[in-house]
XYZ file of C-alpha atoms in Angstrom:
782
model
C 55.015 -101.502 -97.029
C 55.780 -103.360 -99.895
C 59.325 -105.391 -99.843
C 61.692 -106.933 -97.472
C 63.632 -103.305 -97.571
C 60.282 -101.733 -96.372
C 60.426 -103.910 -93.466
C 64.110 -103.653 -92.790
C 63.855 -99.487 -92.750
C 61.107 -99.348 -90.252
C 62.722 -101.612 -88.194
C 66.260 -99.933 -88.450
C 64.520 -96.257 -87.840
C 62.410 -97.400 -84.755
C 65.545 -99.497 -83.543
C 67.387 -95.942 -83.653
C 65.140 -94.901 -80.517
C 67.099 -95.436 -77.677
C 66.126 -98.940 -75.883
C 63.492 -99.692 -78.728
C 63.181 -103.107 -80.263
C 61.021 -103.449 -83.472
C 59.774 -106.610 -85.718
C 57.937 -105.764 -88.415
C 55.506 -108.275 -90.010
C 54.814 -107.245 -93.859
C 51.840 -109.336 -94.603
C 49.781 -108.443 -91.327
C 51.355 -104.320 -92.195
C 52.240 -104.327 -88.679
C 55.167 -103.834 -85.993
C 55.696 -105.128 -82.942
C 57.494 -102.606 -80.825
C 58.964 -103.001 -77.139
C 59.975 -99.393 -75.876
C 60.845 -97.813 -72.461
C 58.260 -95.941 -70.458
C 59.988 -92.637 -71.549
C 59.498 -93.199 -74.950
C 55.886 -91.796 -76.259
C 53.490 -93.329 -78.631
C 54.142 -89.871 -80.590
C 57.362 -90.357 -81.113
C 56.986 -94.138 -82.389
C 54.648 -92.788 -85.124
C 56.974 -89.777 -85.750
C 59.639 -92.045 -86.295
C 57.713 -94.620 -88.774
C 56.225 -91.323 -90.279
C 60.095 -90.407 -90.418
C 61.051 -93.309 -92.803
C 58.670 -92.692 -95.410
C 55.855 -94.814 -93.805
C 52.569 -94.227 -91.935
C 51.458 -95.785 -88.596
C 48.801 -95.798 -85.520
C 49.019 -96.948 -82.038
C 45.868 -99.122 -81.783
C 44.514 -100.000 -78.249
C 43.445 -103.496 -77.863
C 39.990 -104.703 -77.615
C 40.205 -106.519 -74.349
C 42.603 -104.971 -71.693
C 44.434 -107.606 -70.530
C 44.581 -107.693 -66.647
C 48.101 -109.884 -66.622
C 50.144 -110.297 -69.034
C 53.330 -111.274 -66.945
C 54.631 -110.577 -63.678
C 54.617 -106.827 -63.150
C 52.105 -105.691 -65.759
C 49.931 -103.182 -64.955
C 46.797 -102.214 -67.174
C 46.577 -98.680 -67.891
C 43.276 -96.546 -69.013
C 44.320 -96.086 -72.794
C 44.714 -99.806 -73.531
C 48.901 -99.051 -72.893
C 50.474 -102.400 -71.500
C 52.997 -100.907 -68.955
C 55.646 -104.216 -68.025
C 58.030 -104.063 -65.316
C 61.668 -104.176 -67.043
C 63.460 -107.143 -65.622
C 66.946 -106.388 -67.532
C 67.835 -103.616 -65.061
C 67.570 -100.643 -67.177
C 66.099 -97.188 -66.078
C 62.515 -97.324 -66.417
C 59.948 -99.779 -67.080
C 59.284 -101.246 -70.745
C 55.886 -100.913 -72.600
C 55.152 -103.464 -75.558
C 52.480 -101.967 -78.358
C 51.327 -102.945 -81.313
C 51.797 -100.425 -84.132
C 49.443 -100.637 -87.343
C 48.655 -98.204 -90.411
C 45.619 -96.431 -90.111
C 44.018 -96.857 -93.463
C 42.238 -99.961 -92.912
C 40.684 -101.982 -89.845
C 42.178 -105.484 -89.731
C 43.575 -107.865 -87.279
C 44.723 -106.465 -84.213
C 47.520 -108.273 -82.431
C 48.260 -106.320 -79.134
C 50.017 -107.514 -75.995
C 46.744 -106.948 -74.422
C 43.910 -108.525 -75.998
C 42.931 -109.342 -79.522
C 40.584 -107.430 -81.946
C 39.481 -108.250 -85.205
C 38.719 -106.590 -88.268
C 39.192 -106.885 -92.098
C 42.912 -108.200 -93.046
C 45.110 -105.156 -94.565
C 45.797 -107.085 -97.621
C 41.909 -106.990 -98.763
C 42.141 -102.742 -98.894
C 45.220 -103.276 -100.486
C 43.402 -105.645 -102.689
C 40.346 -103.225 -103.025
C 42.754 -99.975 -103.875
C 44.591 -102.036 -106.678
C 41.582 -103.511 -108.257
C 40.450 -100.882 -110.630
C 44.044 -99.596 -111.496
C 44.473 -103.550 -112.422
C 41.554 -102.880 -114.957
C 42.425 -100.062 -116.302
C 46.025 -100.879 -117.266
C 45.428 -104.629 -118.570
C 42.163 -102.497 -120.929
C 44.818 -99.962 -122.032
C 47.866 -102.299 -121.840
C 46.303 -104.843 -124.810
C 46.496 -102.732 -127.672
C 49.598 -100.810 -126.794
C 50.984 -104.526 -127.015
C 49.358 -105.557 -130.056
C 50.292 -102.363 -131.951
C 53.543 -102.505 -130.963
C 54.479 -105.771 -131.547
C 52.457 -106.963 -134.305
C 52.749 -105.178 -137.688
C 49.574 -106.611 -139.126
C 47.763 -104.084 -136.297
C 49.903 -100.814 -136.972
C 48.194 -98.206 -139.060
C 49.992 -94.513 -139.999
C 51.760 -92.972 -136.703
C 50.950 -95.492 -134.412
C 53.520 -94.926 -132.023
C 51.986 -91.660 -130.819
C 48.585 -93.416 -130.559
C 50.762 -96.327 -128.348
C 52.578 -93.522 -126.192
C 48.438 -92.045 -125.604
C 47.346 -95.340 -124.831
C 50.536 -96.302 -122.160
C 50.306 -92.849 -120.279
C 47.632 -93.102 -118.268
C 48.737 -96.620 -117.314
C 52.451 -95.664 -116.380
C 51.171 -92.511 -114.395
C 48.028 -93.010 -112.994
C 47.700 -97.176 -112.916
C 51.551 -96.945 -112.103
C 50.957 -94.715 -109.398
C 51.337 -96.615 -106.148
C 54.884 -97.333 -106.949
C 56.053 -93.615 -108.138
C 54.514 -92.166 -104.863
C 56.203 -94.792 -102.623
C 59.167 -94.333 -104.715
C 58.837 -90.436 -104.326
C 58.316 -90.821 -100.760
C 61.495 -93.023 -100.004
C 63.461 -90.686 -102.016
C 62.670 -87.622 -99.507
C 64.350 -89.917 -97.111
C 67.221 -90.667 -99.186
C 66.003 -94.420 -99.293
C 65.283 -96.669 -101.956
C 62.698 -99.888 -102.421
C 61.276 -101.826 -104.565
C 59.284 -99.373 -105.706
C 62.109 -97.201 -106.578
C 63.436 -100.171 -108.776
C 59.664 -100.224 -110.573
C 59.271 -96.628 -110.579
C 62.465 -95.425 -112.518
C 61.779 -98.376 -114.622
C 58.774 -97.748 -116.172
C 59.411 -93.829 -116.353
C 62.763 -94.392 -117.926
C 60.943 -96.762 -120.596
C 57.976 -94.190 -121.432
C 60.288 -91.189 -121.349
C 62.856 -92.238 -123.362
C 60.284 -93.869 -126.052
C 58.595 -90.260 -125.955
C 61.927 -88.292 -126.364
C 62.443 -90.550 -129.519
C 59.068 -89.858 -131.018
C 59.683 -86.109 -130.262
C 62.976 -85.894 -132.006
C 61.265 -88.063 -134.990
C 57.703 -87.326 -135.229
C 57.437 -89.307 -138.414
C 58.751 -92.242 -137.103
C 55.690 -94.453 -137.393
C 54.468 -92.615 -139.614
C 54.361 -96.271 -141.930
C 53.311 -99.456 -140.450
C 56.074 -101.655 -139.848
C 58.294 -99.085 -139.321
C 59.366 -100.082 -136.119
C 59.257 -103.342 -135.401
C 60.201 -106.322 -132.733
C 63.887 -105.515 -133.909
C 64.205 -102.404 -134.940
C 63.084 -99.141 -133.301
C 63.547 -97.407 -130.286
C 60.202 -97.307 -128.633
C 59.415 -98.882 -125.463
C 55.636 -98.284 -124.944
C 54.610 -101.824 -124.786
C 57.365 -102.230 -121.867
C 56.305 -99.669 -119.750
C 52.720 -100.617 -119.677
C 53.380 -104.588 -119.975
C 55.950 -104.404 -117.133
C 53.030 -101.819 -115.082
C 50.352 -104.766 -115.483
C 51.997 -107.341 -115.101
C 53.553 -106.303 -111.136
C 49.875 -104.463 -110.883
C 48.694 -108.305 -111.402
C 51.379 -109.871 -108.829
C 50.658 -107.573 -106.274
C 46.701 -107.973 -106.539
C 46.991 -111.729 -106.722
C 49.568 -111.457 -103.877
C 47.479 -109.443 -102.128
C 44.355 -111.977 -102.433
C 46.812 -114.794 -101.284
C 48.008 -113.271 -98.246
C 44.746 -112.238 -97.366
C 43.956 -116.240 -97.570
C 46.712 -116.843 -95.346
C 45.331 -114.470 -92.680
C 42.182 -116.006 -92.756
C 42.554 -118.799 -90.284
C 43.248 -116.239 -87.127
C 40.749 -113.940 -88.196
C 38.416 -117.026 -88.349
C 39.631 -118.449 -85.163
C 39.356 -115.037 -83.297
C 35.905 -114.740 -84.799
C 34.821 -118.403 -83.365
C 33.756 -117.178 -79.923
C 29.966 -115.967 -79.287
C 28.848 -113.004 -80.184
C 25.824 -112.797 -77.351
C 25.356 -114.910 -74.056
C 22.049 -115.569 -72.215
C 22.733 -114.977 -68.398
C 20.845 -116.083 -65.805
C 20.115 -112.761 -63.189
C 17.760 -112.830 -60.463
C 15.813 -115.994 -61.794
C 15.598 -114.067 -65.061
C 16.982 -115.033 -68.591
C 18.721 -112.082 -70.092
C 20.775 -111.868 -73.634
C 23.737 -109.837 -73.525
C 26.656 -109.140 -75.996
C 29.211 -111.591 -75.259
C 31.753 -109.192 -74.393
C 29.867 -107.760 -71.378
C 30.261 -111.354 -69.464
C 31.868 -110.835 -65.739
C 33.371 -113.718 -63.865
C 30.824 -115.465 -61.936
C 27.838 -115.315 -64.302
C 25.453 -117.835 -64.626
C 25.100 -118.321 -68.390
C 22.353 -120.529 -69.925
C 23.310 -122.714 -73.082
C 20.619 -124.631 -75.074
C 21.074 -127.669 -77.651
C 23.050 -126.372 -80.511
C 24.881 -123.099 -78.799
C 27.936 -121.923 -78.596
C 29.243 -121.537 -74.748
C 29.839 -118.006 -74.555
C 33.861 -117.990 -72.253
C 35.076 -120.470 -70.126
C 33.456 -121.563 -67.027
C 32.434 -125.120 -65.288
C 29.135 -126.636 -65.518
C 26.902 -125.902 -62.587
C 23.771 -127.933 -63.625
C 22.642 -130.236 -66.572
C 24.764 -132.886 -68.715
C 25.530 -132.867 -72.505
C 27.916 -133.744 -75.396
C 30.361 -130.451 -76.173
C 31.792 -130.193 -79.593
C 35.313 -129.049 -79.164
C 36.724 -129.461 -82.742
C 36.679 -125.772 -83.205
C 39.275 -125.521 -80.467
C 41.115 -128.320 -79.855
C 40.954 -129.900 -83.393
C 39.071 -132.940 -81.962
C 36.432 -134.026 -83.840
C 35.031 -136.293 -80.884
C 32.373 -134.688 -78.893
C 33.384 -134.775 -74.751
C 30.704 -135.368 -72.263
C 29.918 -132.659 -69.465
C 28.271 -132.774 -66.080
C 27.838 -130.606 -63.152
C 31.808 -129.586 -62.039
C 33.356 -129.931 -65.390
C 35.524 -127.240 -67.186
C 33.843 -125.949 -70.274
C 35.831 -123.725 -72.940
C 34.288 -120.714 -74.551
C 33.237 -120.989 -78.568
C 32.771 -124.518 -78.087
C 29.267 -126.155 -79.104
C 26.787 -127.605 -76.987
C 25.480 -130.507 -78.785
C 22.252 -131.934 -76.840
C 21.117 -131.197 -73.295
C 20.536 -127.550 -71.537
C 23.603 -126.578 -69.314
C 24.019 -124.053 -66.856
C 27.530 -122.999 -67.082
C 29.293 -120.401 -64.414
C 31.557 -118.099 -66.325
C 35.266 -118.011 -64.672
C 37.313 -116.616 -67.552
C 36.344 -113.289 -69.792
C 37.418 -111.459 -72.473
C 40.970 -111.555 -72.807
C 41.680 -114.222 -70.423
C 39.572 -116.934 -72.180
C 41.338 -119.652 -73.748
C 40.280 -118.393 -77.460
C 41.887 -115.058 -76.788
C 45.357 -116.597 -75.326
C 45.376 -118.670 -78.503
C 44.649 -115.436 -80.257
C 47.779 -113.966 -78.696
C 49.907 -117.029 -79.073
C 49.265 -117.059 -82.878
C 49.689 -113.506 -82.939
C 52.627 -113.498 -81.630
C 53.871 -115.843 -83.523
C 52.868 -114.352 -86.502
C 54.727 -111.057 -86.083
C 57.857 -113.077 -84.609
C 61.040 -113.791 -86.889
C 62.570 -117.270 -87.556
C 66.900 -116.520 -87.663
C 66.272 -117.617 -91.254
C 64.334 -114.180 -91.813
C 67.087 -112.487 -90.626
C 69.453 -113.312 -93.529
C 66.778 -111.854 -95.778
C 66.252 -108.697 -93.827
C 69.969 -107.938 -93.847
C 70.246 -108.638 -97.675
C 67.407 -106.713 -98.461
C 68.429 -103.755 -96.535
C 71.079 -103.125 -99.497
C 69.807 -104.810 -101.751
C 68.026 -101.903 -103.513
C 70.985 -99.540 -103.625
C 73.118 -102.376 -104.683
C 70.836 -103.392 -107.647
C 70.601 -99.293 -108.737
C 74.070 -99.347 -109.007
C 74.459 -102.243 -111.318
C 72.222 -101.137 -113.719
C 73.755 -97.998 -114.104
C 77.173 -99.927 -114.472
C 75.287 -102.534 -117.555
C 74.120 -99.144 -119.112
C 77.210 -97.435 -118.752
C 79.173 -100.989 -120.050
C 77.244 -101.598 -123.190
C 77.864 -98.589 -124.146
C 81.553 -98.664 -123.461
C 81.576 -101.865 -125.538
C 80.171 -100.729 -128.469
C 83.353 -98.093 -128.759
C 83.286 -94.604 -129.247
C 80.683 -94.379 -132.296
C 77.469 -95.615 -130.577
C 74.493 -96.514 -132.777
C 71.106 -95.974 -132.268
C 70.771 -99.956 -132.374
C 73.799 -99.666 -129.277
C 71.963 -97.143 -127.428
C 68.701 -98.932 -127.557
C 70.124 -102.695 -126.340
C 72.097 -100.506 -123.678
C 69.144 -98.871 -122.508
C 66.650 -102.561 -122.453
C 69.363 -104.565 -120.144
C 69.512 -101.561 -118.033
C 65.807 -101.330 -117.805
C 65.573 -105.161 -117.612
C 68.198 -105.049 -114.713
C 65.584 -102.751 -112.816
C 62.331 -104.946 -113.516
C 63.694 -108.301 -112.550
C 65.795 -107.602 -109.371
C 62.161 -106.192 -107.472
C 63.111 -108.636 -103.863
C 59.031 -109.147 -103.220
C 59.740 -112.693 -102.977
C 62.111 -112.202 -100.493
C 59.786 -110.092 -98.124
C 57.063 -112.122 -98.376
C 59.309 -115.505 -98.188
C 58.999 -116.267 -94.265
C 56.095 -114.195 -92.937
C 53.777 -115.588 -95.443
C 55.053 -119.166 -94.453
C 54.689 -118.513 -90.863
C 51.504 -116.831 -91.268
C 50.002 -119.609 -93.123
C 51.487 -122.430 -91.061
C 50.701 -120.693 -87.593
C 47.090 -120.158 -88.856
C 46.258 -123.430 -90.155
C 48.079 -125.139 -86.989
C 45.486 -123.036 -84.838
C 42.601 -124.487 -86.723
C 43.839 -127.815 -85.698
C 44.237 -126.874 -82.186
C 48.232 -126.438 -82.520
C 49.579 -123.300 -80.917
C 53.240 -122.137 -82.557
C 54.574 -119.919 -79.787
C 57.046 -118.128 -82.181
C 59.367 -118.259 -84.886
C 62.161 -119.809 -83.276
C 60.140 -123.021 -82.208
C 59.899 -123.629 -85.913
C 63.880 -124.035 -85.628
C 63.938 -125.912 -82.774
C 61.579 -128.961 -84.296
C 63.975 -129.631 -86.666
C 66.868 -130.303 -84.126
C 64.769 -132.236 -81.800
C 66.118 -135.583 -81.748
C 64.710 -136.852 -78.477
C 60.915 -136.934 -76.312
C 60.210 -137.074 -73.224
C 56.661 -138.155 -72.815
C 55.107 -137.709 -69.009
C 52.694 -140.689 -68.530
C 49.428 -139.455 -66.992
C 47.466 -137.106 -68.821
C 49.786 -137.678 -71.841
C 50.110 -141.496 -72.673
C 47.434 -142.170 -70.759
C 44.017 -140.289 -70.019
C 44.698 -140.309 -65.780
C 41.137 -142.263 -65.344
C 41.165 -145.582 -63.891
C 39.422 -148.309 -65.594
C 38.648 -151.957 -64.795
C 41.277 -154.179 -66.294
C 39.612 -157.680 -65.197
C 38.745 -159.319 -62.152
C 39.459 -162.937 -60.388
C 37.323 -165.154 -58.243
C 37.864 -167.381 -55.814
C 35.880 -170.602 -54.333
C 32.094 -170.398 -55.863
C 31.908 -166.833 -57.404
C 32.768 -165.914 -60.727
C 34.360 -162.639 -62.044
C 31.308 -161.210 -63.134
C 29.696 -161.896 -59.938
C 32.901 -160.180 -58.051
C 32.655 -157.378 -60.148
C 28.812 -156.828 -59.794
C 28.679 -157.222 -55.967
C 32.032 -154.581 -55.985
C 30.380 -152.290 -58.217
C 26.951 -152.320 -55.861
C 29.167 -151.531 -52.695
C 31.771 -149.363 -54.334
C 28.619 -147.585 -56.221
C 27.997 -145.335 -52.693
C 31.778 -143.827 -52.780
C 33.158 -141.139 -54.305
C 36.470 -142.596 -54.442
C 37.875 -142.905 -58.075
C 38.682 -146.207 -57.635
C 34.969 -146.757 -56.419
C 33.778 -144.824 -59.707
C 35.694 -147.089 -61.712
C 34.276 -150.013 -60.629
C 30.604 -149.320 -59.801
C 30.763 -147.976 -63.987
C 32.372 -150.949 -65.092
C 30.127 -153.322 -63.070
C 26.775 -150.871 -64.882
C 27.916 -151.385 -67.668
C 28.342 -155.339 -67.388
C 24.823 -155.319 -66.193
C 23.515 -153.869 -69.152
C 25.328 -155.383 -71.562
C 23.493 -158.844 -70.038
C 20.124 -156.803 -69.846
C 19.201 -153.068 -71.096
C 17.471 -152.265 -68.194
C 20.011 -153.808 -66.084
C 20.644 -151.938 -62.484
C 22.963 -152.749 -59.452
C 21.434 -154.338 -56.416
C 20.562 -151.816 -53.702
C 23.448 -151.139 -50.739
C 22.546 -151.202 -46.936
C 23.890 -149.982 -43.997
C 27.387 -148.302 -46.046
C 30.445 -147.765 -44.241
C 33.875 -146.366 -45.978
C 37.550 -145.305 -44.365
C 39.492 -142.981 -46.340
C 42.269 -144.769 -47.779
C 40.931 -148.259 -46.473
C 37.904 -149.242 -48.212
C 34.079 -149.349 -48.001
C 31.564 -152.130 -46.405
C 28.051 -152.653 -46.756
C 25.115 -155.184 -47.091
C 24.205 -156.090 -50.339
C 21.152 -158.669 -50.822
C 21.707 -159.814 -47.516
C 25.214 -160.356 -47.683
C 28.277 -158.130 -45.669
C 30.304 -156.940 -48.443
C 33.680 -155.572 -48.152
C 36.166 -153.944 -50.495
C 39.465 -152.245 -50.439
C 42.872 -152.715 -49.795
C 44.701 -155.406 -47.792
C 44.883 -153.647 -44.523
C 41.651 -152.769 -44.392
C 40.636 -156.637 -44.720
C 42.547 -157.084 -41.784
C 40.918 -154.786 -40.340
C 37.773 -156.392 -41.048
C 38.993 -159.991 -39.592
C 39.548 -161.481 -43.065
C 42.137 -163.267 -43.723
C 43.198 -164.045 -47.327
C 44.736 -167.435 -47.447
C 48.562 -167.314 -49.074
C 47.395 -168.807 -52.359
C 45.157 -165.614 -52.529
C 48.167 -163.262 -51.167
C 50.044 -164.366 -54.132
C 47.315 -163.731 -56.729
C 47.104 -160.213 -55.119
C 50.926 -159.492 -55.339
C 50.975 -160.823 -59.378
C 48.242 -158.764 -59.892
C 49.774 -155.582 -58.442
C 53.228 -156.836 -59.876
C 51.747 -156.769 -63.554
C 51.481 -152.803 -63.212
C 47.526 -152.858 -62.319
C 46.308 -151.093 -59.118
C 44.510 -154.114 -57.085
C 41.306 -154.081 -54.416
C 40.133 -157.301 -52.476
C 36.508 -157.962 -52.637
C 35.101 -160.510 -49.302
C 31.856 -161.480 -49.051
C 30.265 -162.721 -45.379
C 34.412 -162.502 -43.909
C 35.531 -164.509 -46.827
C 38.047 -163.282 -49.572
C 35.530 -164.025 -53.101
C 38.312 -161.995 -55.524
C 40.445 -159.518 -56.896
C 39.584 -156.792 -59.220
C 42.277 -155.124 -60.837
C 42.337 -151.264 -62.545
C 44.359 -149.470 -64.872
C 45.291 -146.038 -65.948
C 43.554 -146.612 -69.490
C 45.812 -145.389 -72.714
C 44.278 -142.554 -74.655
C 42.991 -144.060 -77.890
C 45.828 -142.737 -80.429
C 48.670 -142.949 -78.066
C 50.144 -145.832 -79.709
C 49.968 -144.506 -83.372
C 51.142 -141.315 -81.894
C 54.676 -142.849 -80.749
C 54.554 -144.920 -83.804
C 54.390 -141.467 -86.121
C 57.055 -139.464 -83.557
C 59.258 -142.438 -84.215
C 58.951 -141.911 -88.176
C 59.508 -138.388 -87.775
C 62.867 -139.604 -86.426
C 62.232 -138.820 -82.533
C 63.230 -141.388 -79.973
C 60.083 -141.449 -77.493
C 60.997 -141.641 -73.541
C 58.366 -142.315 -70.885
C 58.263 -140.611 -68.003
C 56.679 -141.431 -64.864
C 56.261 -140.892 -60.555
C 54.727 -144.641 -61.003
C 56.392 -147.820 -60.101
C 58.507 -149.864 -62.849
C 55.940 -152.451 -63.238
C 53.164 -149.755 -64.392
C 55.528 -147.859 -66.271
C 57.066 -151.289 -68.083
C 53.199 -151.887 -69.103
C 52.310 -148.701 -70.460
C 55.285 -148.840 -72.463
C 54.841 -151.970 -73.954
C 51.362 -151.244 -75.053
C 52.328 -147.953 -76.554
C 55.597 -149.221 -77.875
C 58.820 -147.720 -76.105
C 61.578 -149.562 -75.812
C 62.042 -150.773 -71.860
C 65.372 -149.102 -71.647
C 63.817 -145.760 -72.512
C 61.026 -145.788 -69.323
C 62.224 -143.473 -66.769
C 59.701 -144.880 -63.676
C 59.420 -143.479 -60.084
C 60.455 -139.628 -61.241
C 59.397 -137.255 -58.907
C 58.302 -133.761 -60.388
C 61.540 -132.046 -59.756
C 63.613 -135.255 -61.056
C 61.824 -134.296 -64.688
C 63.911 -131.408 -65.115
C 66.854 -133.704 -63.890
C 65.961 -136.246 -66.240
C 65.705 -133.728 -69.221
C 69.175 -132.207 -68.253
C 70.958 -135.724 -68.318
C 69.625 -136.385 -71.776
C 70.736 -133.146 -72.763
C 74.054 -133.529 -71.279
C 74.297 -136.578 -73.186
C 74.000 -134.916 -76.323
C 70.491 -135.141 -77.008
C 68.198 -132.586 -78.288
C 65.018 -133.036 -76.133
C 61.413 -132.043 -76.485
C 58.812 -132.645 -73.874
C 55.126 -133.216 -73.589
C 53.325 -132.794 -70.437
C 50.064 -131.222 -68.848
C 50.575 -130.318 -65.582
C 51.835 -128.086 -62.992
C 54.920 -130.394 -61.703
C 55.560 -130.810 -65.814
C 55.939 -126.714 -66.174
C 60.150 -126.531 -65.324
C 60.635 -129.525 -67.068
C 58.897 -128.223 -70.173
C 60.721 -124.598 -69.874
C 64.251 -126.684 -69.698
C 63.445 -128.740 -72.520
C 64.795 -127.749 -76.009
C 61.302 -127.766 -77.286
C 58.680 -127.924 -74.316
C 55.016 -129.320 -75.765
C 51.872 -128.711 -73.671
C 48.942 -130.461 -73.451
C 45.964 -128.205 -74.020
C 43.990 -130.443 -71.251
C 46.733 -129.211 -68.838
C 46.790 -126.556 -66.598
C 47.760 -122.488 -67.493
C 51.594 -122.829 -65.965
C 51.892 -126.045 -68.386
C 50.638 -123.911 -71.016
C 52.742 -120.928 -70.362
C 56.176 -122.405 -69.924
C 55.758 -124.420 -73.159
C 57.008 -123.985 -76.598
C 54.139 -125.578 -78.376
C 50.636 -126.172 -77.209
C 48.270 -128.827 -78.488
C 44.240 -127.616 -77.132
C 43.369 -131.347 -77.584
C 44.489 -134.437 -75.434
C 44.911 -136.767 -78.452
C 49.209 -137.363 -78.508
C 48.811 -138.031 -81.856
C 48.514 -134.291 -82.113
C 51.892 -133.482 -80.560
C 52.907 -135.477 -83.696
C 51.069 -133.589 -85.730
C 52.459 -130.323 -84.127
C 56.180 -131.327 -84.792
C 55.219 -132.560 -88.246
C 53.534 -129.301 -89.091
C 56.192 -126.745 -87.569
C 58.757 -128.886 -89.621
C 56.262 -128.286 -92.790
C 56.222 -124.741 -92.126
C 59.964 -124.290 -92.043
C 60.771 -126.616 -94.720
C 58.202 -124.169 -96.798
C 59.843 -120.954 -96.090
C 63.199 -122.416 -96.572
C 61.648 -123.336 -99.870
C 60.365 -119.726 -100.472
C 64.015 -118.053 -99.433
C 65.705 -120.420 -101.631
C 63.448 -119.740 -104.841
C 63.438 -115.807 -103.932
C 67.275 -116.184 -103.248
C 68.040 -117.950 -106.612
C 65.652 -116.265 -108.820
C 67.421 -112.782 -108.353
C 70.919 -114.553 -108.470
C 70.236 -115.546 -112.082
C 68.188 -112.948 -113.170
C 70.095 -110.014 -112.670
C 73.189 -111.187 -114.741
C 70.742 -112.489 -117.674
C 69.498 -109.040 -118.045
C 72.748 -107.116 -117.968
C 73.611 -109.240 -120.146
C 71.161 -108.301 -122.441
C 68.989 -111.599 -122.796
C 65.891 -110.986 -120.863
C 63.375 -108.547 -122.531
C 62.069 -106.014 -120.087
C 58.401 -107.425 -120.547
C 59.485 -110.789 -119.849
C 61.338 -109.682 -116.669
C 58.141 -107.856 -115.319
C 56.523 -110.853 -115.523
C 58.923 -113.224 -114.044
C 59.103 -110.782 -111.026
C 55.106 -110.566 -110.439
C 55.058 -114.355 -110.989
C 58.026 -115.063 -108.261
C 55.808 -112.945 -105.455
C 52.620 -115.262 -106.605
C 54.675 -118.729 -106.262
C 56.349 -117.460 -102.749
C 52.560 -116.528 -101.585
C 51.378 -119.887 -103.110
C 53.496 -122.488 -102.050
C 53.240 -120.803 -98.415
C 49.259 -121.216 -98.677
C 50.090 -125.125 -99.528
C 50.184 -125.151 -95.691
C 46.375 -124.682 -95.460
C 45.795 -128.413 -97.031
C 47.983 -130.027 -93.611
C 46.244 -132.542 -92.219
C 43.208 -132.872 -94.425
């Protein structure tokens, strides 16, 4: 395929099969096809071949065990999916690929990696371009400058130009001939007709008058009828444009290829006490994997033994390594930076986070934004219309010349018609959307941002309100000590130290937070600092803990726990406790030897980038709203810390209430985005106009969302919206220039104001311009 006309032709032909829908992608040279179970793969490929192209159906590298409800894996790699539309039979989704080269596979069932199709195209074009350039330079110099001319130079120019317009231009002629057999026309038709006409017309002129160029200077820029240099220069420029375009398209697809190549190639597994090295694609769920410092974690799993810091930047886009230890989940393709880890595999092959990322990016790249449909509709009728315009241009010039047509008038008519054919090629139109999408989604994958499909780009443009789930999105979801208050002879530091000592024996999240803060304070005052030992430890679920520390009975917990242990706080102390809770903190008592000694306040910690992210969301024109199941005091405090207005806080919202909150805002006229990470966010993510899942969240949340950020930083949400909008803006710019270029170029050429050589250069430049403009997205976020 070479242009938008090819794309629309293949889609149209496949769409004529009963129940079949197809989306064809020009840069990837692929078709994503959904067909009823009754239609075979052979019928699909035969239909593509009937359209004048070749296709093969490629099996996935990893068959998927689950694609969607009702999906069944079949031995041949085909994915059968239950048809929920009520039509007879099931539906099968396949990706159809050209069989001429190995390249990145994007199949419903899995992802495989190979060379990008553009690299094969570039390799084939390189020798043709080299020969064309070497031969075209002397043809151009001889034809355009009398100083280079010699006796009968026209015959030499014709001989030099012949290999250029035949062998070098063969890809254009071949594609035009194939399409002509099927009564179709594409960009190649225009190029082939234009180049052939220029050469044949010149050769005819020379054979009619063999002595036409007998003397130097007899045929210059302003007289004569030889167009050998036009045919050669146009061919060379178009080959150059297509070669540069192929190289640029390869760069646009490099991000996805790099993403899919991130995975570890080998893994060291522990079997029967022995370490064995096996290919990573042979791993099974439950395998124990040994990961040494500096090695990639081979697949998704849970740490069984060891502790380390894991660099997840390749997957999440976050640069700070994450501390991991026993029971911590880890992601395949992340790098173990320090200690030795023993990891139990939980997901392998097509089920891993990396494979899912690849599928999401691939689905986005093979889809079509609504804006691209306009280009497709225009390109479907574009080439036939241009052929008619070229014929009308030729006829109009001859009519204007009157009954007696001179050689100069005939040449002017011919030049104008050839210029129309050459300038009108709709390459840029076909590349405008898919190359922008390819580059934008690829760059997003590098930043840990997954855009599910082209429609998402349109949605990000219209969103004006964003609902942010508090826990796990704005805050970390982990409690940390915010401060301590002491009563009587005790100091705040002593209250924290004694509480930490007794809480260190408990596994409760509040206890862990208190113990961690106390230990940190001890080490700040003394490098070798440690908490005192506890004896006679006891605890009550939901109540608190008690133990003997340094000979004193220390009790820590809720108000009811103190009362159970016969400890009665004074009214002043109770008021202090109420004030602490009223500020949005979680408060616990500390009592020593039966008397209240102080209060420790804990808060859900803000993620470091939350305040900056809220500011950026405002700059993008969004109204941030905080959504939480916590009480109003907690919600108000978090909102104040990150810069959300008090009236934009929805507190005490139950999971089912989140959906209602989205609907309420939509009913008021808002276009709502929702960011969340939990199972209880999934329904709201699906209800929102734009659902954004935080990658630290559950698979359910990620499945329900339109955008996924693989990291934990809220700033990535703002970055995801900004990237989506930038990608859409790039696509629109591409389409504008593609349309504008043809709208201006064709009338100018028809009026005879455009030399065909300049038209050829401009046409090639338009495609390169569109691709180069898209490649600017590769620097987004740097």
